[in-house]
Every structure is written in C-alpha cells, then in structure tokens.
Amino acid sequence: MAQDKLTGTLVTVFTAVLSSFQFGYDIGVINAPEETIKSHYRHVLGVPLDDRKAINSYTINDTEALSTTPVYPTSPPGSEQDTMTPDGLITMFWSLSVSSFAVGGMIASFFGGWLGDKLGRIKSLLVANIFSLVGALLMGCSKLGPSHILIIAGRGISGLYCGLISGLVPMYIGEIAPTTLRGALGALHQLALVTGILISQIVGLDSVLGNNHHWHILLGLSAVPALLQILLLFFCPESPRYLYITLEEEVKAKKSLKRLRGSDDISKDINEMRKEKEEASSEQKVSIIQLFTNSSCRQPIIVALMLHMAQQFSGINGIFYYSTNIFQKAGIRKPVYATIGVGAINTVFTALSVFLVEKAGRRSLFLIGMVGMFFCNIFMSLGLVLLDKFTWMNYVSMVAIFLNVSFFEIGPGPIPWFIGAELFSQGPRPAALALAAFSNWVCNFLVALCFPYLAEFCGPYVFFLFSGVVLGFTLFTFFKVPETKGKSFEEIAAEFRKKGRSAERPKPAVEMEFLGATETA
C-alpha cells in the first residue's frame, strides 16, 4: 500500500534520473568509436590516406562517401602548421574532443544551484535540456561537415548540460524523497549514470553503431533521453521544499506533496519542512565563499568536498584505463567484451547499493567500499608487478578489477552525489551542491589529465599510490563523516553544530554548552 502511495515520487525520480542516464552515456560514448573517429578526422583534415591507420580504418566505399575537400589546405613550406606532424594534429583534436566535455561540465556546475533557485528545479531541468539537444544535434551532424569542429563544440555543449544536472538532479531528488527512502532514491542518480555508460559501451560496438557508417548516429543518440525527459517534465511537480521554503507558497507545496505521495496525509512532511523553514529563516543567503566562512557550513562543505575527492582519486578511472590491457594479456581475444563485463558489474553493484543504503547506512557503505578498494588496489599492483614472474598473476589483476569496481559502486560511487543534499539545509544547499559538483568535475579532469603521466612514471606501482590515497580518505570518513540515514535535514545540521561546539569549547563549560545550543546557524 505504501508503495502505491509513492508511485508519484518514483515516477518523478525516474524522470529526473533520465538526465543522469544521459550523463553516463555522454561519458562513455566517445571511447568506443575512438579509432573510427580519428580516421574520419584524418580524412577531413586532409591527412594523407596512405597513413597505415587511415587505410586500415576506411574502405574505398567509406572514403568516397566523405567530403573530398580537406578543411585545412596544405600549408606552404616553412609555415607554423608545417611543424606539427599529422599524428600530432589528430592527437590534438582528439584530446580536445574528449576534454571539452569536462571543461563544459566544470563551467556549468557552478551555475546549477543558482539556476535551480532562480527558475525552480523543473524549469531548470527544461533549460538544461536545451544544451543537451544542441550538443546532440552538432555531434549527430558531424559526419556531414567539419567533424572535428562539430564534435568538439557538441561535446563542450553537452558538458554544459551535464555540469548543470550534476547539481540539479541530486538536489531535486533529495528534496522530493521521503526521509526513509532518501538514500535509496538518491543512489538512483549513480545507477542511471553507470547504466548510461554500459549502454554506450554496448551500442558503441563495431557490430552495432561504433563503425564507419553509423558512428555519428551513436554520438547523436543522447537526444533521445533528452526529448523523453522534456515531455515527462511537464507532468512532474515542483520540489515542495523549494515552493514552501524558498518561495513561501504553502498551498502549492501541499499540492505538490499530495501528488508525490499519492495521499492527503502529508502532515509529517509539512512539519519537517516547517522546522527546516524556521531554521532557514534565521540563515542569510549563503554564497560559495560563505560556505567556508560560516561556522555552521564549514564542516559539512569540507565533508562533501572530501567525499567527492575520494570518489575521483580512488583509482577507479585508472582501473578502467588498465582493464583492456590486462584482459589482452590474460589471453582474452576480444577484451572489449570483458570491458563491457566490467560495466555490467558496475551497474549490478550500483543497483545493490540502492537496496543496501537505507539498511546499512551511508557512512558504513562508504567505509566498506573504501576499505575494499584499498586492498584491491594493492592486489592490482602486485598482479602487475609480478606478471613477468608468474603468468597467473594476470588473473589476480582481473579479479582485482571486478572487485574494485564492485566496492566502488557499493559506496564511493553513489553516496557523494546525494549525501551532499542531506548535509545542508535549504539556504546553503544550492551553493553547496554547486561547489561539490564543481569539485567532482575538477578532480575528474585532473585524473584524466595526469593519470597517463603517473602510469608512465610509476608503471604498475601506480596502484600502490592510489591505495595510500584511499587509506587517507578512509580515515577521514571514519573520524569526520556522520551517519545521515533516517535523519531529517534539521537533525543532521544539529549534529554538525554539536560536533562544532564540542571541538571549539571545553566540555566542563556546561552553561556555555547550553547557551551554544540556542544559537542559530
């Protein structure tokens, strides 16, 4: 019966996480047809077709189907362009194709909270989808024009979309979900994200769309979930917390709650929001700088940022970087399918975390995941270091890959995205989530930029480095991160205030402690 009453909430959450699905799809879609797109760049840029890679990648029919006019004519001898080798030119444009997505995400992530407050959560998602459709259109048409320019621009605009929704979706879900299901519904953001990555890996296979004929369709497919979400958003209620606390429209907030809960009995939710509103009324509008200068926000924002840093610096991206190579060494004929298997494990264990997060708790799952990744990173390095001495060490590394991904998705993967919404009240929440999303994008960008150099410098020992980083974040989580399971936003804020007072005041000062309890944040 309770599930029937929550149908409205579940449908609304499903609509919201379509953005997360597209986020994951956009992350993974560029990787599968890498060589195909590079070969297309070669042809369009006028790189000589006697190059070995170009010959291997294009048949005569494919070449005839493309424009025969190079975008950049041959430079005269002695010009500046003449100093760049053909391979260097292709590498440069490919790097821009990949990195423009992260740059767009970093820029837009700062504005997600601001946009959510200005337009409301629903209208903000509608506006964000405009970026999604424009980006998908540019990439979908990239085979018809200067593909390198269209793909770089399309990826950058898609990054703007993903940067906006990386803050908007967790915030919206956190505000509409019942307290008892907030963690499980919040984890759906990560589940949809990894599902999007998995789908992009599957449809990116050469036998599906990742080939010379259909790769542009593969890139443009992200328009499909965007169009579906635009249609469904018109039927979704606005966040009751936004209506009640930010706009002070109690009648609309109650109407929205009734649609979400499927019941007229919304007194518990209204009472919780009323307490949160009373708390928020004593708070001034919080800017990003004030998150660090305001004593009541400083601890929560440090926790939120550290959890996002732990997610990105855990070594998970290094695992994906090494996985194909390890599968090849293990004798797997088509390592791409093994990599898809990693993506499937990714999705299965994220789904498992949805069911566990309300039973085991956020803090516990995060710690379990980090401890598991600590040992997996050690075994990864041992397997790679001892590979020349013992051939069976390949299988140790393979097992470590699957276990590492499993532990990541149990805790460090999904939890940072939604726990940030739980750590803050309505006033500072938009600014805090915008900063948290920005830090995630920056860390992601730094890992993508630096990991190849770290891997080259450290070799197989690189995962020992990650195990040390994971250990540091595990200790931080153990001592500093509170459990938020089943607690209201006001209760979580009170716990931080309590910790702050105990750290700043000596315990015997009972009277001062009592006075501190009446202070407003």
Short mmCIF file of C-alpha atoms in Angstrom, two decimals:
data_model
loop_
_atom_site.label_atom_id
_atom_site.label_comp_id
_atom_site.label_asym_id
_atom_site.label_seq_id
_atom_site.Cartn_x
_atom_site.Cartn_y
_atom_site.Cartn_z
CA MET A 1 0.00 0.00 0.00
CA ALA A 2 2.88 2.33 0.91
CA GLN A 3 4.48 1.57 -2.44
CA ASP A 4 1.29 2.54 -4.25
CA LYS A 5 1.29 5.85 -2.41
CA LEU A 6 4.86 6.52 -3.52
CA THR A 7 4.15 5.92 -7.21
CA GLY A 8 4.17 9.64 -7.93
CA THR A 9 7.56 10.04 -6.25
CA LEU A 10 9.06 7.07 -8.10
CA VAL A 11 7.82 8.28 -11.50
CA THR A 12 9.18 11.75 -10.80
CA VAL A 13 12.55 10.36 -9.70
CA PHE A 14 12.68 8.20 -12.85
CA THR A 15 12.10 11.32 -14.95
CA ALA A 16 14.86 13.19 -13.11
CA VAL A 17 17.46 10.42 -13.48
CA LEU A 18 16.98 10.35 -17.26
CA SER A 19 19.45 13.24 -17.05
CA SER A 20 21.84 11.03 -15.09
CA PHE A 21 21.47 8.28 -17.70
CA GLN A 22 22.39 10.74 -20.42
CA PHE A 23 25.31 11.97 -18.29
CA GLY A 24 26.69 8.43 -18.22
CA TYR A 25 26.02 7.90 -21.92
CA ASP A 26 27.91 11.09 -22.79
CA ILE A 27 30.85 10.00 -20.61
CA GLY A 28 31.25 6.62 -22.30
CA VAL A 29 30.06 7.19 -25.87
CA ILE A 30 33.23 8.86 -27.13
CA ASN A 31 35.52 5.96 -26.18
CA ALA A 32 34.11 3.07 -28.21
CA PRO A 33 34.50 4.54 -31.73
CA GLU A 34 37.81 6.29 -30.95
CA GLU A 35 39.80 4.86 -33.86
CA THR A 36 36.90 5.30 -36.26
CA ILE A 37 36.50 8.98 -35.37
CA LYS A 38 40.26 9.55 -35.55
CA SER A 39 40.30 8.06 -39.03
CA HIS A 40 37.47 10.36 -40.04
CA TYR A 41 39.44 13.32 -38.68
CA ARG A 42 42.38 12.23 -40.82
CA HIS A 43 40.32 12.26 -43.96
CA VAL A 44 38.53 15.55 -43.30
CA LEU A 45 41.75 17.29 -42.25
CA GLY A 46 43.49 16.15 -45.40
CA VAL A 47 45.99 13.87 -43.71
CA PRO A 48 47.47 11.59 -46.47
CA LEU A 49 45.41 8.45 -46.85
CA ASP A 50 48.49 6.29 -47.26
CA ASP A 51 48.85 6.52 -43.49
CA ARG A 52 48.56 2.98 -42.14
CA LYS A 53 45.80 3.76 -39.64
CA ALA A 54 43.69 5.55 -42.19
CA ILE A 55 43.97 2.69 -44.67
CA ASN A 56 43.03 0.12 -42.04
CA SER A 57 40.05 2.12 -40.83
CA TYR A 58 38.40 3.12 -44.10
CA THR A 59 37.29 1.08 -47.03
CA ILE A 60 37.19 2.62 -50.50
CA ASN A 61 33.42 3.00 -50.29
CA ASP A 62 33.66 4.81 -46.95
CA THR A 63 36.20 7.26 -48.35
CA GLU A 64 34.05 8.03 -51.34
CA ALA A 65 31.13 8.76 -49.06
CA LEU A 66 33.04 11.54 -47.31
CA SER A 67 33.74 15.04 -48.49
CA THR A 68 36.97 15.04 -50.51
CA THR A 69 37.80 18.65 -49.71
CA PRO A 70 40.10 18.96 -46.71
CA VAL A 71 39.11 21.57 -44.16
CA TYR A 72 42.70 22.75 -43.81
CA PRO A 73 44.60 23.13 -47.07
CA THR A 74 48.22 22.10 -47.21
CA SER A 75 50.38 24.78 -45.60
CA PRO A 76 53.28 26.31 -47.53
CA PRO A 77 56.76 25.14 -46.57
CA GLY A 78 58.15 26.85 -43.52
CA SER A 79 54.73 27.78 -42.07
CA GLU A 80 53.93 27.24 -38.41
CA GLN A 81 51.45 24.46 -39.15
CA ASP A 82 54.17 22.58 -41.00
CA THR A 83 55.92 21.96 -37.69
CA MET A 84 53.07 19.77 -36.41
CA THR A 85 53.12 16.16 -37.55
CA PRO A 86 49.91 14.61 -38.91
CA ASP A 87 49.67 12.28 -35.91
CA GLY A 88 50.19 15.25 -33.58
CA LEU A 89 47.37 17.14 -35.26
CA ILE A 90 44.98 14.19 -34.91
CA THR A 91 46.01 13.67 -31.28
CA MET A 92 45.40 17.35 -30.53
CA PHE A 93 41.89 17.34 -31.99
CA TRP A 94 41.05 14.04 -30.31
CA SER A 95 42.23 15.37 -26.93
CA LEU A 96 40.05 18.44 -27.42
CA SER A 97 37.11 16.19 -28.33
CA VAL A 98 37.46 14.35 -25.02
CA SER A 99 38.47 17.20 -22.70
CA SER A 100 35.95 19.81 -23.95
CA PHE A 101 33.24 17.75 -22.24
CA ALA A 102 34.95 18.09 -18.83
CA VAL A 103 35.64 21.79 -19.38
CA GLY A 104 31.96 22.41 -20.15
CA GLY A 105 30.98 20.43 -17.07
CA MET A 106 33.32 22.40 -14.81
CA ILE A 107 31.97 25.73 -16.04
CA ALA A 108 28.28 24.83 -15.80
CA SER A 109 28.47 23.01 -12.46
CA PHE A 110 28.90 26.38 -10.74
CA PHE A 111 25.56 27.59 -12.05
CA GLY A 112 23.33 24.58 -11.32
CA GLY A 113 22.34 25.74 -7.83
CA TRP A 114 21.86 29.35 -8.94
CA LEU A 115 19.65 28.28 -11.85
CA GLY A 116 17.66 25.98 -9.58
CA ASP A 117 16.89 28.86 -7.22
CA LYS A 118 16.08 31.33 -9.98
CA LEU A 119 13.77 29.18 -12.11
CA GLY A 120 12.86 26.29 -9.85
CA ARG A 121 14.03 22.70 -10.21
CA ILE A 122 11.70 21.66 -13.04
CA LYS A 123 12.21 24.71 -15.26
CA SER A 124 15.96 24.49 -14.70
CA LEU A 125 16.00 20.91 -15.97
CA LEU A 126 14.00 22.02 -19.01
CA VAL A 127 16.51 24.79 -19.74
CA ALA A 128 19.42 22.37 -19.27
CA ASN A 129 17.94 20.05 -21.88
CA ILE A 130 18.29 22.79 -24.49
CA PHE A 131 22.08 22.40 -24.15
CA SER A 132 21.67 18.65 -24.44
CA LEU A 133 19.70 18.85 -27.68
CA VAL A 134 22.07 21.38 -29.25
CA GLY A 135 25.10 19.25 -28.33
CA ALA A 136 23.48 16.08 -29.68
CA LEU A 137 22.48 17.84 -32.91
CA LEU A 138 26.02 19.08 -33.55
CA MET A 139 27.53 15.64 -32.95
CA GLY A 140 24.82 13.85 -34.90
CA CYS A 141 25.56 16.05 -37.94
CA SER A 142 29.33 15.82 -37.56
CA LYS A 143 29.75 13.39 -40.46
CA LEU A 144 28.25 15.95 -42.82
CA GLY A 145 30.67 18.79 -42.10
CA PRO A 146 33.95 19.62 -40.34
CA SER A 147 33.62 16.71 -37.93
CA HIS A 148 36.41 17.77 -35.55
CA ILE A 149 34.86 21.22 -35.01
CA LEU A 150 31.31 19.90 -34.64
CA ILE A 151 32.31 17.14 -32.23
CA ILE A 152 34.44 19.41 -30.05
CA ALA A 153 31.66 22.01 -29.91
CA GLY A 154 28.97 19.38 -29.35
CA ARG A 155 30.95 17.70 -26.57
CA GLY A 156 31.55 21.05 -24.89
CA ILE A 157 27.84 21.98 -25.00
CA SER A 158 26.87 18.50 -23.75
CA GLY A 159 29.36 19.07 -20.93
CA LEU A 160 27.49 22.26 -20.02
CA TYR A 161 24.30 20.21 -19.77
CA CYS A 162 25.92 17.52 -17.62
CA GLY A 163 27.52 20.14 -15.38
CA LEU A 164 24.13 21.68 -14.68
CA ILE A 165 22.33 18.42 -13.97
CA SER A 166 25.14 17.04 -11.77
CA GLY A 167 23.92 19.52 -9.15
CA LEU A 168 20.25 19.84 -10.10
CA VAL A 169 19.29 16.15 -10.13
CA PRO A 170 20.70 15.19 -6.67
CA MET A 171 19.18 18.39 -5.23
CA TYR A 172 15.73 17.73 -6.72
CA ILE A 173 15.67 14.07 -5.68
CA GLY A 174 16.88 14.92 -2.18
CA GLU A 175 14.07 17.44 -1.80
CA ILE A 176 11.19 15.28 -3.05
CA ALA A 177 12.18 11.96 -1.47
CA PRO A 178 10.71 10.82 1.87
CA THR A 179 13.26 10.77 4.69
CA THR A 180 13.14 6.98 4.97
CA LEU A 181 13.91 6.49 1.25
CA ARG A 182 16.13 9.48 0.57
CA GLY A 183 19.32 7.40 0.36
CA ALA A 184 17.87 4.70 -1.88
CA LEU A 185 16.28 7.20 -4.26
CA GLY A 186 19.42 9.35 -4.20
CA ALA A 187 21.53 6.35 -5.25
CA LEU A 188 19.42 6.08 -8.42
CA HIS A 189 21.41 9.03 -9.82
CA GLN A 190 24.56 6.90 -9.86
CA LEU A 191 22.66 3.81 -11.03
CA ALA A 192 21.30 5.69 -14.03
CA LEU A 193 24.76 7.12 -14.71
CA VAL A 194 26.54 3.75 -14.82
CA THR A 195 23.66 2.28 -16.83
CA GLY A 196 24.22 5.04 -19.38
CA ILE A 197 27.92 4.15 -19.54
CA LEU A 198 27.07 0.47 -20.04
CA ILE A 199 24.57 1.21 -22.82
CA SER A 200 27.12 3.44 -24.56
CA GLN A 201 29.64 0.58 -24.46
CA ILE A 202 27.15 -1.87 -25.95
CA VAL A 203 25.77 0.33 -28.75
CA GLY A 204 29.34 1.51 -29.41
CA LEU A 205 30.40 -1.96 -30.52
CA ASP A 206 31.57 -2.13 -34.13
CA SER A 207 28.76 -4.56 -34.90
CA VAL A 208 26.13 -2.08 -33.65
CA LEU A 209 26.79 1.65 -34.17
CA GLY A 210 30.50 2.13 -33.48
CA ASN A 211 31.50 1.65 -37.12
CA ASN A 212 32.37 3.82 -40.10
CA HIS A 213 28.76 4.09 -41.25
CA HIS A 214 26.90 4.85 -38.02
CA TRP A 215 29.28 6.45 -35.51
CA HIS A 216 27.64 9.89 -35.92
CA ILE A 217 24.26 8.36 -35.03
CA LEU A 218 25.89 6.88 -31.94
CA LEU A 219 27.04 10.35 -30.84
CA GLY A 220 23.68 11.96 -31.57
CA LEU A 221 21.58 9.36 -29.73
CA SER A 222 21.83 11.34 -26.49
CA ALA A 223 19.00 13.48 -27.85
CA VAL A 224 16.56 10.61 -27.24
CA PRO A 225 16.56 10.65 -23.40
CA ALA A 226 16.61 14.46 -23.53
CA LEU A 227 13.44 14.59 -25.63
CA LEU A 228 11.76 11.98 -23.43
CA GLN A 229 12.61 13.91 -20.29
CA ILE A 230 11.34 17.20 -21.72
CA LEU A 231 7.96 15.57 -22.37
CA LEU A 232 7.77 13.97 -18.92
CA LEU A 233 8.90 17.07 -17.00
CA PHE A 234 5.67 18.85 -17.91
CA PHE A 235 3.86 16.28 -15.73
CA CYS A 236 6.28 16.44 -12.78
CA PRO A 237 5.55 18.50 -9.65
CA GLU A 238 7.93 21.19 -8.48
CA SER A 239 10.00 20.50 -5.36
CA PRO A 240 7.74 21.04 -2.33
CA ARG A 241 10.71 22.30 -0.32
CA TYR A 242 11.52 24.88 -2.97
CA LEU A 243 7.88 26.02 -3.02
CA TYR A 244 7.43 26.06 0.76
CA ILE A 245 10.80 27.34 1.99
CA THR A 246 12.20 29.40 -0.88
CA LEU A 247 9.01 30.81 -2.46
CA GLU A 248 6.86 30.60 0.70
CA GLU A 249 3.91 29.21 -1.27
CA GLU A 250 2.43 26.75 1.19
CA VAL A 251 -0.69 25.90 -0.84
CA LYS A 252 1.35 24.93 -3.90
CA ALA A 253 3.79 22.99 -1.73
CA LYS A 254 0.97 20.93 -0.22
CA LYS A 255 -0.49 20.26 -3.66
CA SER A 256 2.92 19.11 -4.89
CA LEU A 257 3.37 16.85 -1.86
CA LYS A 258 -0.01 15.22 -2.38
CA ARG A 259 0.91 14.42 -5.99
CA LEU A 260 4.25 12.97 -4.92
CA ARG A 261 2.96 10.92 -2.01
CA GLY A 262 -0.36 9.92 -3.54
CA SER A 263 -2.08 10.70 -0.24
CA ASP A 264 -3.75 13.58 1.56
CA ASP A 265 -1.85 12.73 4.74
CA ILE A 266 1.23 14.91 4.32
CA SER A 267 1.40 16.27 7.87
CA LYS A 268 4.75 14.60 8.62
CA ASP A 269 6.39 16.13 5.55
CA ILE A 270 4.88 19.56 6.24
CA ASN A 271 6.06 19.51 9.85
CA GLU A 272 9.58 18.58 8.76
CA MET A 273 9.60 21.37 6.17
CA ARG A 274 8.20 23.82 8.72
CA LYS A 275 11.11 23.10 11.06
CA GLU A 276 13.53 23.45 8.18
CA LYS A 277 11.92 26.73 7.17
CA GLU A 278 12.25 28.09 10.71
CA GLU A 279 15.90 27.10 10.59
CA ALA A 280 16.32 28.67 7.15
CA SER A 281 14.62 31.92 8.22
CA SER A 282 17.47 32.56 10.63
CA GLU A 283 20.01 31.99 7.85
CA GLN A 284 21.12 34.58 5.38
CA LYS A 285 21.57 33.68 1.74
CA VAL A 286 24.80 31.69 1.63
CA SER A 287 27.36 32.29 -1.09
CA ILE A 288 30.10 29.85 -2.03
CA ILE A 289 32.67 31.89 -0.07
CA GLN A 290 30.40 31.95 2.98
CA LEU A 291 30.27 28.14 2.97
CA PHE A 292 33.81 28.31 4.36
CA THR A 293 33.50 31.44 6.49
CA ASN A 294 30.18 30.45 8.12
CA SER A 295 30.93 28.15 11.07
CA SER A 296 27.72 26.12 10.61
CA CYS A 297 28.55 25.36 6.95
CA ARG A 298 32.30 24.85 7.15
CA GLN A 299 32.31 21.27 8.42
CA PRO A 300 29.55 19.99 6.09
CA ILE A 301 31.15 21.51 2.98
CA ILE A 302 34.55 20.05 3.85
CA VAL A 303 32.91 16.63 4.27
CA ALA A 304 31.02 16.96 0.97
CA LEU A 305 34.15 18.02 -0.93
CA MET A 306 36.30 15.29 0.60
CA LEU A 307 33.79 12.60 -0.36
CA HIS A 308 33.76 13.79 -3.97
CA MET A 309 37.57 13.90 -4.00
CA ALA A 310 37.65 10.38 -2.55
CA GLN A 311 35.39 9.19 -5.36
CA GLN A 312 37.60 10.58 -8.12
CA PHE A 313 41.03 9.95 -6.54
CA SER A 314 40.21 6.37 -5.52
CA GLY A 315 41.87 5.00 -8.65
CA ILE A 316 38.67 3.83 -10.33
CA ASN A 317 39.50 5.70 -13.55
CA GLY A 318 42.91 4.04 -13.53
CA ILE A 319 41.16 0.67 -13.31
CA PHE A 320 39.23 1.41 -16.49
CA TYR A 321 42.42 2.70 -18.09
CA TYR A 322 44.27 -0.55 -17.37
CA SER A 323 41.42 -3.03 -17.76
CA THR A 324 41.57 -3.57 -21.53
CA ASN A 325 45.35 -4.05 -21.42
CA ILE A 326 45.06 -6.58 -18.59
CA PHE A 327 42.33 -8.52 -20.40
CA GLN A 328 44.52 -8.65 -23.50
CA LYS A 329 47.46 -10.04 -21.53
CA ALA A 330 45.17 -12.61 -19.95
CA GLY A 331 44.54 -14.04 -23.41
CA ILE A 332 41.01 -12.76 -23.95
CA ARG A 333 40.56 -12.45 -27.71
CA LYS A 334 38.11 -9.57 -27.61
CA PRO A 335 38.88 -7.53 -24.49
CA VAL A 336 36.18 -5.04 -25.40
CA TYR A 337 33.58 -7.57 -24.27
CA ALA A 338 35.41 -8.06 -20.97
CA THR A 339 35.38 -4.29 -20.53
CA ILE A 340 31.62 -4.34 -21.11
CA GLY A 341 31.51 -7.05 -18.43
CA VAL A 342 33.18 -4.57 -16.07
CA GLY A 343 30.45 -2.09 -16.98
CA ALA A 344 27.79 -4.71 -16.22
CA ILE A 345 29.34 -5.41 -12.80
CA ASN A 346 29.40 -1.66 -12.31
CA THR A 347 25.65 -1.48 -12.89
CA VAL A 348 24.72 -4.56 -10.83
CA PHE A 349 26.53 -3.40 -7.71
CA THR A 350 25.17 0.13 -8.03
CA ALA A 351 21.69 -1.42 -8.06
CA LEU A 352 22.67 -3.40 -4.97
CA SER A 353 23.68 -0.21 -3.18
CA VAL A 354 20.17 1.19 -3.79
CA PHE A 355 18.78 -1.59 -1.56
CA LEU A 356 21.60 -1.51 0.99
CA VAL A 357 21.95 2.22 1.59
CA GLU A 358 18.85 2.53 3.81
CA LYS A 359 19.74 -0.62 5.77
CA ALA A 360 23.49 -0.36 6.23
CA GLY A 361 23.69 3.44 6.18
CA ARG A 362 25.71 5.89 4.11
CA ARG A 363 28.80 6.07 6.30
CA SER A 364 29.06 2.30 6.71
CA LEU A 365 28.74 1.56 2.99
CA PHE A 366 31.26 4.27 2.12
CA LEU A 367 33.77 2.81 4.58
CA ILE A 368 33.21 -0.75 3.34
CA GLY A 369 33.72 0.40 -0.24
CA MET A 370 36.90 2.34 0.55
CA VAL A 371 38.46 -0.47 2.60
CA GLY A 372 37.68 -2.94 -0.20
CA MET A 373 39.22 -0.64 -2.80
CA PHE A 374 42.32 -0.21 -0.61
CA PHE A 375 43.06 -3.94 -0.74
CA CYS A 376 42.04 -4.26 -4.40
CA ASN A 377 44.48 -1.52 -5.41
CA ILE A 378 47.27 -3.38 -3.59
CA PHE A 379 46.42 -6.64 -5.36
CA MET A 380 46.21 -4.78 -8.68
CA SER A 381 49.78 -3.53 -8.27
CA LEU A 382 51.05 -6.89 -7.04
CA GLY A 383 49.49 -8.61 -10.03
CA LEU A 384 51.05 -6.15 -12.47
CA VAL A 385 54.48 -6.11 -10.76
CA LEU A 386 54.75 -9.92 -10.60
CA LEU A 387 53.28 -10.50 -14.04
CA ASP A 388 56.64 -11.38 -15.61
CA LYS A 389 57.41 -13.97 -12.91
CA PHE A 390 54.00 -15.62 -12.63
CA THR A 391 51.65 -15.65 -15.60
CA TRP A 392 48.69 -16.47 -13.33
CA MET A 393 49.09 -13.01 -11.80
CA ASN A 394 47.01 -11.80 -14.77
CA TYR A 395 44.02 -13.46 -13.18
CA VAL A 396 44.80 -11.84 -9.82
CA SER A 397 44.67 -8.47 -11.58
CA MET A 398 41.45 -9.42 -13.37
CA VAL A 399 39.75 -10.43 -10.12
CA ALA A 400 41.02 -7.22 -8.52
CA ILE A 401 39.44 -5.20 -11.36
CA PHE A 402 36.00 -6.74 -10.87
CA LEU A 403 36.15 -6.49 -7.07
CA ASN A 404 37.44 -2.91 -7.21
CA VAL A 405 34.52 -1.83 -9.38
CA SER A 406 32.12 -3.71 -7.09
CA PHE A 407 33.39 -1.99 -3.94
CA PHE A 408 33.37 1.39 -5.68
CA GLU A 409 29.71 1.13 -6.63
CA ILE A 410 28.65 -0.11 -3.20
CA GLY A 411 29.66 3.16 -1.56
CA PRO A 412 32.17 5.66 -3.01
CA GLY A 413 30.36 5.80 -6.37
CA PRO A 414 26.78 6.77 -5.49
CA ILE A 415 26.98 8.22 -1.96
CA PRO A 416 28.86 11.51 -2.57
CA TRP A 417 26.21 12.60 -5.07
CA PHE A 418 23.26 12.52 -2.70
CA ILE A 419 24.80 12.88 0.77
CA GLY A 420 25.70 16.47 -0.13
CA ALA A 421 22.00 17.29 -0.34
CA GLU A 422 21.48 15.76 3.11
CA LEU A 423 24.26 17.69 4.83
CA PHE A 424 22.76 21.15 4.20
CA SER A 425 19.52 22.94 4.94
CA GLN A 426 17.56 24.78 2.24
CA GLY A 427 19.55 28.03 2.48
CA PRO A 428 23.09 26.84 1.72
CA ARG A 429 22.10 23.69 -0.22
CA PRO A 430 22.20 25.12 -3.80
CA ALA A 431 25.61 26.77 -3.31
CA ALA A 432 27.00 23.68 -1.56
CA LEU A 433 25.85 21.26 -4.26
CA ALA A 434 27.17 23.55 -6.99
CA LEU A 435 30.59 23.62 -5.32
CA ALA A 436 30.55 19.86 -4.71
CA ALA A 437 29.66 19.15 -8.35
CA PHE A 438 32.38 21.56 -9.48
CA SER A 439 34.98 19.81 -7.31
CA ASN A 440 33.94 16.45 -8.78
CA TRP A 441 34.40 17.74 -12.32
CA VAL A 442 37.76 19.33 -11.48
CA CYS A 443 39.05 16.13 -9.86
CA ASN A 444 37.78 14.10 -12.80
CA PHE A 445 39.60 16.41 -15.19
CA LEU A 446 42.83 16.27 -13.17
CA VAL A 447 42.77 12.47 -13.03
CA ALA A 448 42.14 12.22 -16.78
CA LEU A 449 44.94 14.71 -17.44
CA CYS A 450 47.54 13.35 -15.02
CA PHE A 451 46.92 9.61 -14.85
CA PRO A 452 48.68 8.69 -18.13
CA TYR A 453 51.78 10.53 -16.90
CA LEU A 454 51.54 8.88 -13.46
CA ALA A 455 51.12 5.48 -15.08
CA GLU A 456 54.15 6.10 -17.28
CA PHE A 457 56.28 7.33 -14.36
CA CYS A 458 55.19 4.78 -11.73
CA GLY A 459 54.36 1.88 -14.00
CA PRO A 460 52.46 -0.93 -12.24
CA TYR A 461 53.28 0.67 -8.87
CA VAL A 462 50.74 3.42 -9.57
CA PHE A 463 48.02 1.50 -7.72
CA PHE A 464 50.15 1.43 -4.57
CA LEU A 465 49.92 5.23 -4.77
CA PHE A 466 46.14 5.06 -5.07
CA SER A 467 45.92 2.64 -2.13
CA GLY A 468 47.69 5.24 0.04
CA VAL A 469 45.26 7.94 -1.11
CA VAL A 470 42.29 5.65 -0.40
CA LEU A 471 43.62 4.92 3.09
CA GLY A 472 43.79 8.64 3.84
CA PHE A 473 40.20 9.22 2.72
CA THR A 474 39.06 6.15 4.68
CA LEU A 475 40.49 7.57 7.90
CA PHE A 476 38.85 10.93 7.19
CA THR A 477 35.48 9.23 6.65
CA PHE A 478 35.82 7.21 9.85
CA PHE A 479 36.52 10.24 12.04
CA LYS A 480 34.65 13.09 10.34
CA VAL A 481 31.66 11.84 8.34
CA PRO A 482 28.37 11.47 10.27
CA GLU A 483 25.67 8.91 9.55
CA THR A 484 22.68 10.58 7.89
CA LYS A 485 20.40 7.55 7.48
CA GLY A 486 16.83 8.24 8.59
CA LYS A 487 17.60 11.75 9.85
CA SER A 488 15.84 14.95 8.84
CA PHE A 489 17.83 17.82 7.39
CA GLU A 490 17.46 19.73 10.66
CA GLU A 491 18.73 16.76 12.72
CA ILE A 492 21.80 16.43 10.50
CA ALA A 493 22.53 20.15 10.82
CA ALA A 494 22.13 19.89 14.61
CA GLU A 495 24.66 17.04 14.71
CA PHE A 496 27.23 19.18 12.93
CA ARG A 497 26.55 22.06 15.33
CA LYS A 498 27.04 19.68 18.23
CA LYS A 499 30.36 18.47 16.83
CA GLY A 500 31.45 22.02 16.19
CA ARG A 501 30.71 23.07 19.76
CA SER A 502 32.49 20.06 21.24
CA ALA A 503 35.57 20.86 19.17
CA GLU A 504 35.60 24.58 19.99
CA ARG A 505 34.58 24.53 23.66
CA PRO A 506 35.94 22.66 26.66
CA LYS A 507 33.49 20.06 27.93
CA PRO A 508 33.21 21.21 31.54
CA ALA A 509 31.67 24.50 30.47
CA VAL A 510 28.10 23.25 30.86
CA GLU A 511 26.50 26.69 30.91
CA MET A 512 28.29 27.76 27.75
CA GLU A 513 27.27 24.50 26.09
CA PHE A 514 23.66 25.22 26.97
CA LEU A 515 23.88 28.72 25.56
CA GLY A 516 25.51 27.34 22.42
CA ALA A 517 22.53 25.06 21.84
CA THR A 518 20.28 28.08 21.41
CA GLU A 519 22.50 29.76 18.85
CA THR A 520 21.18 29.92 15.32
CA ALA A 521 23.25 28.76 12.39
#
